[in-house]
mmCIF file of C-alpha atoms in Angstrom:
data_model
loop_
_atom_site.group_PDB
_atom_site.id
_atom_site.type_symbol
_atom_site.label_atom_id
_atom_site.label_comp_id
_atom_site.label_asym_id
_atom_site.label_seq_id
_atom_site.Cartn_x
_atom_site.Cartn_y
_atom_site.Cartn_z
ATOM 1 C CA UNK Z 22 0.000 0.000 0.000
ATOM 2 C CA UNK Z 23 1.331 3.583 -0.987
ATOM 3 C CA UNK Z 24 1.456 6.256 2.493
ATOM 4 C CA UNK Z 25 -1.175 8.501 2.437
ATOM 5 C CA UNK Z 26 -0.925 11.990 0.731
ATOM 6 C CA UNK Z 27 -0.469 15.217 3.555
ATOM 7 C CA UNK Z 28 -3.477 17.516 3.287
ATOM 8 C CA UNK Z 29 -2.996 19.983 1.214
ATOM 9 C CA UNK Z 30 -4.357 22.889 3.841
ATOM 10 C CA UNK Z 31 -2.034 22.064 6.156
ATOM 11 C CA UNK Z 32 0.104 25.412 6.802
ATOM 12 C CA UNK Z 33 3.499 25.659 5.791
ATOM 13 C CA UNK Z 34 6.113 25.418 8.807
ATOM 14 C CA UNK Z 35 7.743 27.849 10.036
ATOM 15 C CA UNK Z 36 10.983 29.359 8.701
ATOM 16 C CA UNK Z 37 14.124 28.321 10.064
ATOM 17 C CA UNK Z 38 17.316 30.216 10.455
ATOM 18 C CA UNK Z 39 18.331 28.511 7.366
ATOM 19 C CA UNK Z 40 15.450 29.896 5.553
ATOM 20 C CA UNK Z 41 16.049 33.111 6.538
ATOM 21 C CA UNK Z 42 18.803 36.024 4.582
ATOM 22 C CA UNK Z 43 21.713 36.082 7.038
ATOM 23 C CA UNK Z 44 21.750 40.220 8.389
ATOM 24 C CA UNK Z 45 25.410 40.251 7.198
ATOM 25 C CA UNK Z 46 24.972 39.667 3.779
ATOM 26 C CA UNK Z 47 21.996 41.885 3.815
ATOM 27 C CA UNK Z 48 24.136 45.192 5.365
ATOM 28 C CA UNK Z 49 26.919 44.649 3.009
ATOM 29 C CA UNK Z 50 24.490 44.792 0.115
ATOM 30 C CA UNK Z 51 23.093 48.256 1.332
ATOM 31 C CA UNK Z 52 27.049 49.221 1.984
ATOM 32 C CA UNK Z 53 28.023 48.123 -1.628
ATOM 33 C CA UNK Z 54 24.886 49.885 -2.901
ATOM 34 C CA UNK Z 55 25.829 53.009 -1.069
ATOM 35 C CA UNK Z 56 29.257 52.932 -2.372
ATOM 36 C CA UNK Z 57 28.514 52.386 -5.919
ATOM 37 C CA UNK Z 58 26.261 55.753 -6.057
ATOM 38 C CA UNK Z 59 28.625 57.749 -3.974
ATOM 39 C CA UNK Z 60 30.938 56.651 -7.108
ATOM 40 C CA UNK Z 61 28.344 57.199 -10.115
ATOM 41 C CA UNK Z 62 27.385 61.065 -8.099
ATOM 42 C CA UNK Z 63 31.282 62.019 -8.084
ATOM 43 C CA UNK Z 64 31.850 61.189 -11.536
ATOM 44 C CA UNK Z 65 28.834 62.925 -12.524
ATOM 45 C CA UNK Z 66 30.444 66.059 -10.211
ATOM 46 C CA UNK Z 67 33.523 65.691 -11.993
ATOM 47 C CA UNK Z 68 32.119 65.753 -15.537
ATOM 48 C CA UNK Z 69 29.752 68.664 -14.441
ATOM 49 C CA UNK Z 70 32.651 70.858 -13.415
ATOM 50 C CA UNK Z 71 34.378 70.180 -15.999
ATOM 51 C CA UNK Z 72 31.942 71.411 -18.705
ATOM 52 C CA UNK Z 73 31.394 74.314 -16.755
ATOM 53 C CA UNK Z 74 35.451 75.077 -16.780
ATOM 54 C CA UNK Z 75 35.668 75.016 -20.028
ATOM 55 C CA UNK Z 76 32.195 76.383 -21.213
ATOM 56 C CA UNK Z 77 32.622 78.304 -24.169
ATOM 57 C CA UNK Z 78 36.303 77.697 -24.487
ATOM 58 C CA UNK Z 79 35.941 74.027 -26.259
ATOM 59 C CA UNK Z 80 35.013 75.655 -29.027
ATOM 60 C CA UNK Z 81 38.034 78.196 -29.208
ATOM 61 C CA UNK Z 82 40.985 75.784 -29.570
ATOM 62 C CA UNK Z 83 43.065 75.439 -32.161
ATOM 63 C CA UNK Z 84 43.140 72.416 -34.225
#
């Protein structure tokens, strides 16, 4: 004879610690995240003052 089937509305049990993100990898995540648009918002700053150094002048160079 084959074992009976579970119900199927039988609740699912309840997480374990394996089931669970670990906190760790979670905070170094939102510390990479951070990092990379600290890096994208400088480069933008750079680029940004450096069209505004040179403003008009790009066009005024010799050749």
């Amino acid at each position: 004879m084959s074992e009976p089937e579970p119900p199927q509305d039988v609740a699912p049990a309840e997480t374990t610690a394996a089931d669970r993100p670990d906190p760790r990898f979670q905070a170094r995540r939102g510390r990479n995240i951070a990092l990379a648009l600290g890096l994208i918002a400088f480069a933008i700053l750079v680029f940004l003052v450096t069209v505004v150094r040179l403003g008009a002048n790009v066009l005024d160079r010799p050749l």
